[in-house]
Amino acid sequence: MNDDGYFDARIAARYDESDAENFDPSVVDPIVDFLVENAGSGRTLELGIGTGRIALPLAQRGVPVHGVELSKAMVARLRAKPGGEDLGVTIGDFATTTVDGSFSLAYLVYNTIMNLTTQAAQVACFRNVAAHLEPGGRFVIEVMIPALRRLPPGETFHVFDGQEDRWGIDEYDVANQGLVSHHVEAVDGTIERSSVPFRYVWPAELDLMAQLAGMTLRERWGGWRREPFTSDSRQHVSVWEKPER
Ligand SMILES: C[S@@+](CC[C@H](N)C(=O)[O-])C[C@H]1O[C@@H](n2cnc3c(N)ncnc32)[C@H](O)[C@@H]1O
């Protein structure tokens, strides 16, 4: 790992292409709609803005977006896109990096809270967000439900993607609430492999982190189209709110 974290130049170069289905309007539009509805009239802050999958279409809807991002390589990809030069981006760790001004909405999508691999860092992230929100401001997280119910007793691997040219396998470390996401992909006749460590986190634990940061749960859904959150949900979209005063 270098200064860009796990999203270095090699990963950044292929991020959009290898994740093309998540750039499809059928995936992006409901996310952007949800964020527009929660943004109010203030500025929004994306933690882990990446190559702008969500930030660029959100900005195109007239919502001011500022990003925090560890990877200069991912930001270089963002900057190369139409509108990418217009967004403010602060390079740094979103658990601790501060940005001038306040925001009506902060958001952290696509399991990225789990990139913080300790509980302390995840708590710090909630506190950092709360410090940036206006009174009444909201924090939206999209994150998976850990797939422990799909792990047979004694097993540690869960296959989440299995295609002709691409495999994804999560390796669980239950004692430490850790998981390593292994990606194996055939690219131009060679096999590319990457393994990224995460700390998985439960909805109730996130609510406690929000409470420690002075925020309360406002809504929890099973997806961006406001599907109900149930025992069978594989992910959740949660909204916490900072008190008005
Ligand atoms: C899965 S990508 C998501 C990018 C973008 N939000 C999207 O939806 O396509 C996660 C991004 O978060 C960034 N990231 C991970 N940990 C970070 C941290 N602690 N501070 C800042 N950025 C981080 C990575 O560099 C990467 O660009």
PDB file of C-alpha atoms and ligand atoms in Angstrom:
ATOM      1  CA  MET A   1       0.000   0.000   0.000  1.00  0.00           C
ATOM      2  CA  ASN A   2       1.299   3.520  -0.814  1.00  0.00           C
ATOM      3  CA  ASP A   3      -0.010   7.031   0.045  1.00  0.00           C
ATOM      4  CA  ASP A   4      -3.069   6.412  -2.137  1.00  0.00           C
ATOM      5  CA  GLY A   5      -4.192   3.591   0.155  1.00  0.00           C
ATOM      6  CA  TYR A   6      -5.740   0.594  -1.581  1.00  0.00           C
ATOM      7  CA  PHE A   7      -7.045   2.678  -4.495  1.00  0.00           C
ATOM      8  CA  ASP A   8      -3.681   3.306  -6.138  1.00  0.00           C
ATOM      9  CA  ALA A   9      -2.988   4.208  -9.782  1.00  0.00           C
ATOM     10  CA  ARG A  10      -3.450   0.605 -10.967  1.00  0.00           C
ATOM     11  CA  ILE A  11      -6.867   0.274  -9.296  1.00  0.00           C
ATOM     12  CA  ALA A  12      -7.914   3.833 -10.198  1.00  0.00           C
ATOM     13  CA  ALA A  13      -7.132   3.268 -13.887  1.00  0.00           C
ATOM     14  CA  ARG A  14      -9.718   0.479 -14.080  1.00  0.00           C
ATOM     15  CA  TYR A  15     -12.151   1.485 -11.306  1.00  0.00           C
ATOM     16  CA  ASP A  16     -14.983   2.736 -13.539  1.00  0.00           C
ATOM     17  CA  GLU A  17     -14.560   0.026 -16.152  1.00  0.00           C
ATOM     18  CA  SER A  18     -14.353  -2.910 -13.760  1.00  0.00           C
ATOM     19  CA  ASP A  19     -17.354  -1.625 -11.807  1.00  0.00           C
ATOM     20  CA  ALA A  20     -19.366  -0.542 -14.855  1.00  0.00           C
ATOM     21  CA  GLU A  21     -22.715  -1.880 -13.596  1.00  0.00           C
ATOM     22  CA  ASN A  22     -22.531   0.440 -10.578  1.00  0.00           C
ATOM     23  CA  PHE A  23     -22.088   3.438 -12.889  1.00  0.00           C
ATOM     24  CA  ASP A  24     -25.285   2.569 -14.744  1.00  0.00           C
ATOM     25  CA  PRO A  25     -28.052   5.183 -14.353  1.00  0.00           C
ATOM     26  CA  SER A  26     -30.353   2.458 -12.982  1.00  0.00           C
ATOM     27  CA  VAL A  27     -27.993   2.245  -9.979  1.00  0.00           C
ATOM     28  CA  VAL A  28     -26.798   5.850  -9.749  1.00  0.00           C
ATOM     29  CA  ASP A  29     -30.095   7.706 -10.252  1.00  0.00           C
ATOM     30  CA  PRO A  30     -31.901   6.379  -7.131  1.00  0.00           C
ATOM     31  CA  ILE A  31     -28.814   7.228  -5.028  1.00  0.00           C
ATOM     32  CA  VAL A  32     -28.663  10.756  -6.395  1.00  0.00           C
ATOM     33  CA  ASP A  33     -32.449  11.200  -5.959  1.00  0.00           C
ATOM     34  CA  PHE A  34     -32.165  10.118  -2.332  1.00  0.00           C
ATOM     35  CA  LEU A  35     -29.270  12.482  -1.666  1.00  0.00           C
ATOM     36  CA  VAL A  36     -30.994  15.417  -3.391  1.00  0.00           C
ATOM     37  CA  GLU A  37     -34.038  14.848  -1.159  1.00  0.00           C
ATOM     38  CA  ASN A  38     -31.829  14.906   1.962  1.00  0.00           C
ATOM     39  CA  ALA A  39     -29.493  17.707   0.931  1.00  0.00           C
ATOM     40  CA  GLY A  40     -31.696  20.669   1.856  1.00  0.00           C
ATOM     41  CA  SER A  41     -30.310  23.936   0.580  1.00  0.00           C
ATOM     42  CA  GLY A  42     -26.764  23.646   1.905  1.00  0.00           C
ATOM     43  CA  ARG A  43     -23.495  22.133   0.736  1.00  0.00           C
ATOM     44  CA  THR A  44     -22.860  18.387   0.691  1.00  0.00           C
ATOM     45  CA  LEU A  45     -19.719  16.503   1.698  1.00  0.00           C
ATOM     46  CA  GLU A  46     -18.812  13.154   0.149  1.00  0.00           C
ATOM     47  CA  LEU A  47     -16.381  11.062   2.166  1.00  0.00           C
ATOM     48  CA  GLY A  48     -14.320   8.929  -0.229  1.00  0.00           C
ATOM     49  CA  ILE A  49     -15.435  10.771  -3.375  1.00  0.00           C
ATOM     50  CA  GLY A  50     -13.412   8.443  -5.615  1.00  0.00           C
ATOM     51  CA  THR A  51     -13.773   9.081  -9.339  1.00  0.00           C
ATOM     52  CA  GLY A  52     -17.032  10.972  -8.847  1.00  0.00           C
ATOM     53  CA  ARG A  53     -19.544   8.194  -9.572  1.00  0.00           C
ATOM     54  CA  ILE A  54     -22.089   9.928  -7.291  1.00  0.00           C
ATOM     55  CA  ALA A  55     -20.614  13.423  -6.822  1.00  0.00           C
ATOM     56  CA  LEU A  56     -20.653  14.377 -10.508  1.00  0.00           C
ATOM     57  CA  PRO A  57     -24.325  13.549 -11.193  1.00  0.00           C
ATOM     58  CA  LEU A  58     -25.271  15.105  -7.834  1.00  0.00           C
ATOM     59  CA  ALA A  59     -23.465  18.325  -8.774  1.00  0.00           C
ATOM     60  CA  GLN A  60     -25.205  18.225 -12.164  1.00  0.00           C
ATOM     61  CA  ARG A  61     -28.497  18.351 -10.246  1.00  0.00           C
ATOM     62  CA  GLY A  62     -27.403  21.702  -8.796  1.00  0.00           C
ATOM     63  CA  VAL A  63     -26.236  20.416  -5.391  1.00  0.00           C
ATOM     64  CA  PRO A  64     -22.838  21.802  -4.271  1.00  0.00           C
ATOM     65  CA  VAL A  65     -20.495  18.898  -3.484  1.00  0.00           C
ATOM     66  CA  HIS A  66     -17.118  18.862  -1.764  1.00  0.00           C
ATOM     67  CA  GLY A  67     -15.129  15.635  -1.482  1.00  0.00           C
ATOM     68  CA  VAL A  68     -12.593  14.152   0.900  1.00  0.00           C
ATOM     69  CA  GLU A  69     -10.387  11.475  -0.603  1.00  0.00           C
ATOM     70  CA  LEU A  70      -7.196   9.651   0.332  1.00  0.00           C
ATOM     71  CA  SER A  71      -6.223   8.607  -3.188  1.00  0.00           C
ATOM     72  CA  LYS A  72      -4.732  11.231  -5.497  1.00  0.00           C
ATOM     73  CA  ALA A  73      -4.944   8.645  -8.282  1.00  0.00           C
ATOM     74  CA  MET A  74      -8.740   8.396  -7.877  1.00  0.00           C
ATOM     75  CA  VAL A  75      -9.019  12.200  -7.797  1.00  0.00           C
ATOM     76  CA  ALA A  76      -6.938  12.455 -10.987  1.00  0.00           C
ATOM     77  CA  ARG A  77      -9.589  10.274 -12.681  1.00  0.00           C
ATOM     78  CA  LEU A  78     -12.332  12.504 -11.296  1.00  0.00           C
ATOM     79  CA  ARG A  79     -10.564  15.639 -12.550  1.00  0.00           C
ATOM     80  CA  ALA A  80     -10.306  14.196 -16.071  1.00  0.00           C
ATOM     81  CA  LYS A  81     -14.104  13.935 -16.390  1.00  0.00           C
ATOM     82  CA  PRO A  82     -16.453  16.726 -17.522  1.00  0.00           C
ATOM     83  CA  GLY A  83     -17.223  18.857 -14.447  1.00  0.00           C
ATOM     84  CA  GLY A  84     -14.510  17.113 -12.432  1.00  0.00           C
ATOM     85  CA  GLU A  85     -12.326  20.215 -12.195  1.00  0.00           C
ATOM     86  CA  ASP A  86     -15.208  22.189 -10.700  1.00  0.00           C
ATOM     87  CA  LEU A  87     -15.569  20.117  -7.527  1.00  0.00           C
ATOM     88  CA  GLY A  88     -13.624  20.953  -4.395  1.00  0.00           C
ATOM     89  CA  VAL A  89     -11.626  18.004  -3.068  1.00  0.00           C
ATOM     90  CA  THR A  90      -9.511  17.799   0.079  1.00  0.00           C
ATOM     91  CA  ILE A  91      -6.888  15.068   0.088  1.00  0.00           C
ATOM     92  CA  GLY A  92      -6.818  13.217   3.397  1.00  0.00           C
ATOM     93  CA  ASP A  93      -8.319  10.597   5.689  1.00  0.00           C
ATOM     94  CA  PHE A  94     -12.053  11.206   6.081  1.00  0.00           C
ATOM     95  CA  ALA A  95     -11.957  10.073   9.714  1.00  0.00           C
ATOM     96  CA  THR A  96      -9.912  13.113  10.680  1.00  0.00           C
ATOM     97  CA  THR A  97      -9.574  15.562   7.770  1.00  0.00           C
ATOM     98  CA  THR A  98     -11.292  18.900   8.231  1.00  0.00           C
ATOM     99  CA  VAL A  99     -12.825  21.086   5.560  1.00  0.00           C
ATOM    100  CA  ASP A 100     -13.738  24.776   5.827  1.00  0.00           C
ATOM    101  CA  GLY A 101     -17.404  25.681   6.227  1.00  0.00           C
ATOM    102  CA  SER A 102     -20.411  23.610   7.192  1.00  0.00           C
ATOM    103  CA  PHE A 103     -22.648  21.164   5.339  1.00  0.00           C
ATOM    104  CA  SER A 104     -26.325  20.204   5.330  1.00  0.00           C
ATOM    105  CA  LEU A 105     -25.516  16.657   4.243  1.00  0.00           C
ATOM    106  CA  ALA A 106     -22.550  14.299   4.469  1.00  0.00           C
ATOM    107  CA  TYR A 107     -22.625  10.922   2.763  1.00  0.00           C
ATOM    108  CA  LEU A 108     -20.480   7.788   2.684  1.00  0.00           C
ATOM    109  CA  VAL A 109     -21.651   5.193   0.180  1.00  0.00           C
ATOM    110  CA  TYR A 110     -20.649   1.838  -1.217  1.00  0.00           C
ATOM    111  CA  ASN A 111     -19.420   0.165   2.013  1.00  0.00           C
ATOM    112  CA  THR A 112     -16.697   2.777   2.382  1.00  0.00           C
ATOM    113  CA  ILE A 113     -17.184   3.168   6.170  1.00  0.00           C
ATOM    114  CA  MET A 114     -15.710  -0.350   6.312  1.00  0.00           C
ATOM    115  CA  ASN A 115     -12.446   0.943   4.793  1.00  0.00           C
ATOM    116  CA  LEU A 116     -11.779   2.288   8.287  1.00  0.00           C
ATOM    117  CA  THR A 117     -10.434  -0.883   9.843  1.00  0.00           C
ATOM    118  CA  THR A 118     -10.735  -0.050  13.548  1.00  0.00           C
ATOM    119  CA  GLN A 119     -13.718   0.803  15.696  1.00  0.00           C
ATOM    120  CA  ALA A 120     -11.865   3.912  16.928  1.00  0.00           C
ATOM    121  CA  ALA A 121     -11.458   5.196  13.363  1.00  0.00           C
ATOM    122  CA  GLN A 122     -15.138   4.579  12.562  1.00  0.00           C
ATOM    123  CA  VAL A 123     -16.171   6.471  15.718  1.00  0.00           C
ATOM    124  CA  ALA A 124     -13.766   9.280  14.797  1.00  0.00           C
ATOM    125  CA  CYS A 125     -15.426   9.458  11.369  1.00  0.00           C
ATOM    126  CA  PHE A 126     -18.867   9.974  12.928  1.00  0.00           C
ATOM    127  CA  ARG A 127     -17.460  12.674  15.221  1.00  0.00           C
ATOM    128  CA  ASN A 128     -15.721  14.351  12.296  1.00  0.00           C
ATOM    129  CA  VAL A 129     -18.921  14.358  10.250  1.00  0.00           C
ATOM    130  CA  ALA A 130     -20.963  15.755  13.162  1.00  0.00           C
ATOM    131  CA  ALA A 131     -18.435  18.583  13.526  1.00  0.00           C
ATOM    132  CA  HIS A 132     -18.950  19.495   9.850  1.00  0.00           C
ATOM    133  CA  LEU A 133     -22.766  19.366   9.835  1.00  0.00           C
ATOM    134  CA  GLU A 134     -25.044  22.349  10.331  1.00  0.00           C
ATOM    135  CA  PRO A 135     -27.701  21.990  13.056  1.00  0.00           C
ATOM    136  CA  GLY A 136     -30.343  19.668  11.550  1.00  0.00           C
ATOM    137  CA  GLY A 137     -27.776  18.340   9.049  1.00  0.00           C
ATOM    138  CA  ARG A 138     -27.846  14.689   7.986  1.00  0.00           C
ATOM    139  CA  PHE A 139     -25.349  11.886   7.553  1.00  0.00           C
ATOM    140  CA  VAL A 140     -26.180   9.099   5.060  1.00  0.00           C
ATOM    141  CA  ILE A 141     -24.354   5.772   4.974  1.00  0.00           C
ATOM    142  CA  GLU A 142     -24.825   2.876   2.544  1.00  0.00           C
ATOM    143  CA  VAL A 143     -23.196  -0.308   3.807  1.00  0.00           C
ATOM    144  CA  MET A 144     -23.628  -4.064   3.574  1.00  0.00           C
ATOM    145  CA  ILE A 145     -25.012  -6.276   6.294  1.00  0.00           C
ATOM    146  CA  PRO A 146     -22.165  -8.656   7.213  1.00  0.00           C
ATOM    147  CA  ALA A 147     -22.950 -11.979   5.486  1.00  0.00           C
ATOM    148  CA  LEU A 148     -22.357 -14.109   8.575  1.00  0.00           C
ATOM    149  CA  ARG A 149     -25.692 -15.917   8.126  1.00  0.00           C
ATOM    150  CA  ARG A 150     -24.390 -17.159   4.772  1.00  0.00           C
ATOM    151  CA  LEU A 151     -21.225 -18.638   6.285  1.00  0.00           C
ATOM    152  CA  PRO A 152     -21.539 -22.341   7.083  1.00  0.00           C
ATOM    153  CA  PRO A 153     -20.179 -23.210  10.564  1.00  0.00           C
ATOM    154  CA  GLY A 154     -16.384 -23.223  10.523  1.00  0.00           C
ATOM    155  CA  GLU A 155     -16.113 -21.552   7.101  1.00  0.00           C
ATOM    156  CA  THR A 156     -14.537 -18.138   6.582  1.00  0.00           C
ATOM    157  CA  PHE A 157     -15.022 -17.475   2.834  1.00  0.00           C
ATOM    158  CA  HIS A 158     -18.113 -16.044   1.172  1.00  0.00           C
ATOM    159  CA  VAL A 159     -18.215 -15.732  -2.630  1.00  0.00           C
ATOM    160  CA  PHE A 160     -19.988 -12.480  -3.529  1.00  0.00           C
ATOM    161  CA  ASP A 161     -19.179 -12.396  -7.234  1.00  0.00           C
ATOM    162  CA  GLY A 162     -18.527 -15.267  -9.612  1.00  0.00           C
ATOM    163  CA  GLN A 163     -18.347 -14.548 -13.331  1.00  0.00           C
ATOM    164  CA  GLU A 164     -16.403 -15.861 -16.298  1.00  0.00           C
ATOM    165  CA  ASP A 165     -13.659 -13.243 -15.923  1.00  0.00           C
ATOM    166  CA  ARG A 166     -14.155 -11.956 -12.370  1.00  0.00           C
ATOM    167  CA  TRP A 167     -14.342 -13.415  -8.884  1.00  0.00           C
ATOM    168  CA  GLY A 168     -14.975 -11.746  -5.544  1.00  0.00           C
ATOM    169  CA  ILE A 169     -14.491 -13.579  -2.254  1.00  0.00           C
ATOM    170  CA  ASP A 170     -14.869 -12.112   1.230  1.00  0.00           C
ATOM    171  CA  GLU A 171     -12.728 -13.710   3.934  1.00  0.00           C
ATOM    172  CA  TYR A 172     -14.223 -13.230   7.399  1.00  0.00           C
ATOM    173  CA  ASP A 173     -12.282 -12.926  10.665  1.00  0.00           C
ATOM    174  CA  VAL A 174     -15.231 -13.103  13.040  1.00  0.00           C
ATOM    175  CA  ALA A 175     -13.255 -12.780  16.269  1.00  0.00           C
ATOM    176  CA  ASN A 176     -11.903  -9.399  15.155  1.00  0.00           C
ATOM    177  CA  GLN A 177     -14.913  -8.192  13.141  1.00  0.00           C
ATOM    178  CA  GLY A 178     -12.614  -8.076  10.140  1.00  0.00           C
ATOM    179  CA  LEU A 179     -12.917  -9.098   6.549  1.00  0.00           C
ATOM    180  CA  VAL A 180     -10.593  -9.090   3.588  1.00  0.00           C
ATOM    181  CA  SER A 181     -12.243  -8.654   0.213  1.00  0.00           C
ATOM    182  CA  HIS A 182     -10.329 -10.572  -2.457  1.00  0.00           C
ATOM    183  CA  HIS A 183     -10.867  -9.577  -6.089  1.00  0.00           C
ATOM    184  CA  VAL A 184      -9.511 -11.704  -8.934  1.00  0.00           C
ATOM    185  CA  GLU A 185     -10.013 -10.488 -12.488  1.00  0.00           C
ATOM    186  CA  ALA A 186      -8.815 -11.540 -15.947  1.00  0.00           C
ATOM    187  CA  VAL A 187      -7.521  -8.414 -17.720  1.00  0.00           C
ATOM    188  CA  ASP A 188      -6.036  -8.655 -21.217  1.00  0.00           C
ATOM    189  CA  GLY A 189      -5.047 -12.269 -20.731  1.00  0.00           C
ATOM    190  CA  THR A 190      -3.460 -11.829 -17.298  1.00  0.00           C
ATOM    191  CA  ILE A 191      -4.896 -12.373 -13.841  1.00  0.00           C
ATOM    192  CA  GLU A 192      -5.062  -9.247 -11.653  1.00  0.00           C
ATOM    193  CA  ARG A 193      -5.513  -9.745  -7.939  1.00  0.00           C
ATOM    194  CA  SER A 194      -6.209  -7.303  -5.130  1.00  0.00           C
ATOM    195  CA  SER A 195      -7.101  -7.813  -1.479  1.00  0.00           C
ATOM    196  CA  VAL A 196      -8.537  -5.001   0.620  1.00  0.00           C
ATOM    197  CA  PRO A 197      -9.010  -5.160   4.417  1.00  0.00           C
ATOM    198  CA  PHE A 198     -12.247  -3.934   5.980  1.00  0.00           C
ATOM    199  CA  ARG A 199     -13.877  -3.765   9.372  1.00  0.00           C
ATOM    200  CA  TYR A 200     -17.488  -4.866   9.055  1.00  0.00           C
ATOM    201  CA  VAL A 201     -19.984  -3.081  11.245  1.00  0.00           C
ATOM    202  CA  TRP A 202     -23.578  -3.713  12.333  1.00  0.00           C
ATOM    203  CA  PRO A 203     -26.429  -1.207  12.073  1.00  0.00           C
ATOM    204  CA  ALA A 204     -26.842  -1.043  15.859  1.00  0.00           C
ATOM    205  CA  GLU A 205     -23.139  -0.324  16.298  1.00  0.00           C
ATOM    206  CA  LEU A 206     -23.375   2.511  13.772  1.00  0.00           C
ATOM    207  CA  ASP A 207     -26.334   3.922  15.735  1.00  0.00           C
ATOM    208  CA  LEU A 208     -24.156   3.904  18.850  1.00  0.00           C
ATOM    209  CA  MET A 209     -21.351   5.667  16.970  1.00  0.00           C
ATOM    210  CA  ALA A 210     -23.891   8.266  15.860  1.00  0.00           C
ATOM    211  CA  GLN A 211     -25.034   8.652  19.468  1.00  0.00           C
ATOM    212  CA  LEU A 212     -21.436   9.156  20.625  1.00  0.00           C
ATOM    213  CA  ALA A 213     -21.174  11.905  18.010  1.00  0.00           C
ATOM    214  CA  GLY A 214     -24.435  13.524  19.137  1.00  0.00           C
ATOM    215  CA  MET A 215     -26.630  12.354  16.239  1.00  0.00           C
ATOM    216  CA  THR A 216     -29.790  10.221  16.158  1.00  0.00           C
ATOM    217  CA  LEU A 217     -31.193   7.768  13.631  1.00  0.00           C
ATOM    218  CA  ARG A 218     -33.811   9.340  11.402  1.00  0.00           C
ATOM    219  CA  GLU A 219     -34.418   6.620   8.772  1.00  0.00           C
ATOM    220  CA  ARG A 220     -33.151   3.169   7.846  1.00  0.00           C
ATOM    221  CA  TRP A 221     -33.977   1.484   4.527  1.00  0.00           C
ATOM    222  CA  GLY A 222     -33.014  -1.728   2.758  1.00  0.00           C
ATOM    223  CA  GLY A 223     -31.947   0.243  -0.345  1.00  0.00           C
ATOM    224  CA  TRP A 224     -31.922   3.606  -2.076  1.00  0.00           C
ATOM    225  CA  ARG A 225     -35.487   3.197  -3.362  1.00  0.00           C
ATOM    226  CA  ARG A 226     -36.604   3.110   0.277  1.00  0.00           C
ATOM    227  CA  GLU A 227     -37.164  -0.631   0.280  1.00  0.00           C
ATOM    228  CA  PRO A 228     -38.086  -1.799   3.811  1.00  0.00           C
ATOM    229  CA  PHE A 229     -35.166  -2.843   6.001  1.00  0.00           C
ATOM    230  CA  THR A 230     -35.804  -6.449   7.077  1.00  0.00           C
ATOM    231  CA  SER A 231     -34.017  -9.487   8.519  1.00  0.00           C
ATOM    232  CA  ASP A 232     -33.197 -10.486   4.925  1.00  0.00           C
ATOM    233  CA  SER A 233     -31.748  -7.133   3.814  1.00  0.00           C
ATOM    234  CA  ARG A 234     -28.229  -7.440   2.439  1.00  0.00           C
ATOM    235  CA  GLN A 235     -27.462  -3.760   2.888  1.00  0.00           C
ATOM    236  CA  HIS A 236     -28.903  -0.691   4.512  1.00  0.00           C
ATOM    237  CA  VAL A 237     -29.132   2.979   3.788  1.00  0.00           C
ATOM    238  CA  SER A 238     -29.261   4.884   7.061  1.00  0.00           C
ATOM    239  CA  VAL A 239     -29.759   8.558   7.810  1.00  0.00           C
ATOM    240  CA  TRP A 240     -28.675  10.140  11.083  1.00  0.00           C
ATOM    241  CA  GLU A 241     -29.454  13.689  12.067  1.00  0.00           C
ATOM    242  CA  LYS A 242     -27.652  16.313  14.103  1.00  0.00           C
ATOM    243  CA  PRO A 243     -30.043  18.108  16.496  1.00  0.00           C
ATOM    244  CA  GLU A 244     -31.347  21.527  15.477  1.00  0.00           C
ATOM    245  CA  ARG A 245     -29.713  22.962  18.610  1.00  0.00           C
TER     246      ARG A 245
HETATM  247  C1  LIG B   1     -15.322   1.940  -3.015  1.00  0.00           C
HETATM  248  S1  LIG B   1     -14.589   3.474  -3.416  1.00  0.00           S
HETATM  249  C2  LIG B   1     -16.048   4.490  -3.547  1.00  0.00           C
HETATM  250  C3  LIG B   1     -15.819   5.719  -4.354  1.00  0.00           C
HETATM  251  C4  LIG B   1     -17.077   6.527  -4.608  1.00  0.00           C
HETATM  252  N1  LIG B   1     -17.661   7.003  -3.373  1.00  0.00           N
HETATM  253  C5  LIG B   1     -18.095   5.691  -5.367  1.00  0.00           C
HETATM  254  O1  LIG B   1     -19.213   5.532  -4.864  1.00  0.00           O
HETATM  255  O2  LIG B   1     -17.772   5.203  -6.465  1.00  0.00           O
HETATM  256  C6  LIG B   1     -13.917   3.997  -1.854  1.00  0.00           C
HETATM  257  C7  LIG B   1     -13.157   5.308  -1.950  1.00  0.00           C
HETATM  258  O3  LIG B   1     -12.882   5.769  -0.624  1.00  0.00           O
HETATM  259  C8  LIG B   1     -11.530   6.152  -0.545  1.00  0.00           C
HETATM  260  N2  LIG B   1     -11.108   5.970   0.846  1.00  0.00           N
HETATM  261  C9  LIG B   1     -11.002   4.795   1.516  1.00  0.00           C
HETATM  262  N3  LIG B   1     -10.630   5.014   2.787  1.00  0.00           N
HETATM  263  C10 LIG B   1     -10.483   6.367   2.917  1.00  0.00           C
HETATM  264  C11 LIG B   1     -10.138   7.208   3.997  1.00  0.00           C
HETATM  265  N4  LIG B   1      -9.855   6.713   5.216  1.00  0.00           N
HETATM  266  N5  LIG B   1     -10.103   8.534   3.797  1.00  0.00           N
HETATM  267  C12 LIG B   1     -10.382   9.056   2.561  1.00  0.00           C
HETATM  268  N6  LIG B   1     -10.741   8.291   1.497  1.00  0.00           N
HETATM  269  C13 LIG B   1     -10.785   6.962   1.679  1.00  0.00           C
HETATM  270  C14 LIG B   1     -10.800   5.266  -1.530  1.00  0.00           C
HETATM  271  O4  LIG B   1      -9.557   5.814  -1.923  1.00  0.00           O
HETATM  272  C15 LIG B   1     -11.822   5.169  -2.648  1.00  0.00           C
HETATM  273  O5  LIG B   1     -11.669   6.214  -3.581  1.00  0.00           O
END
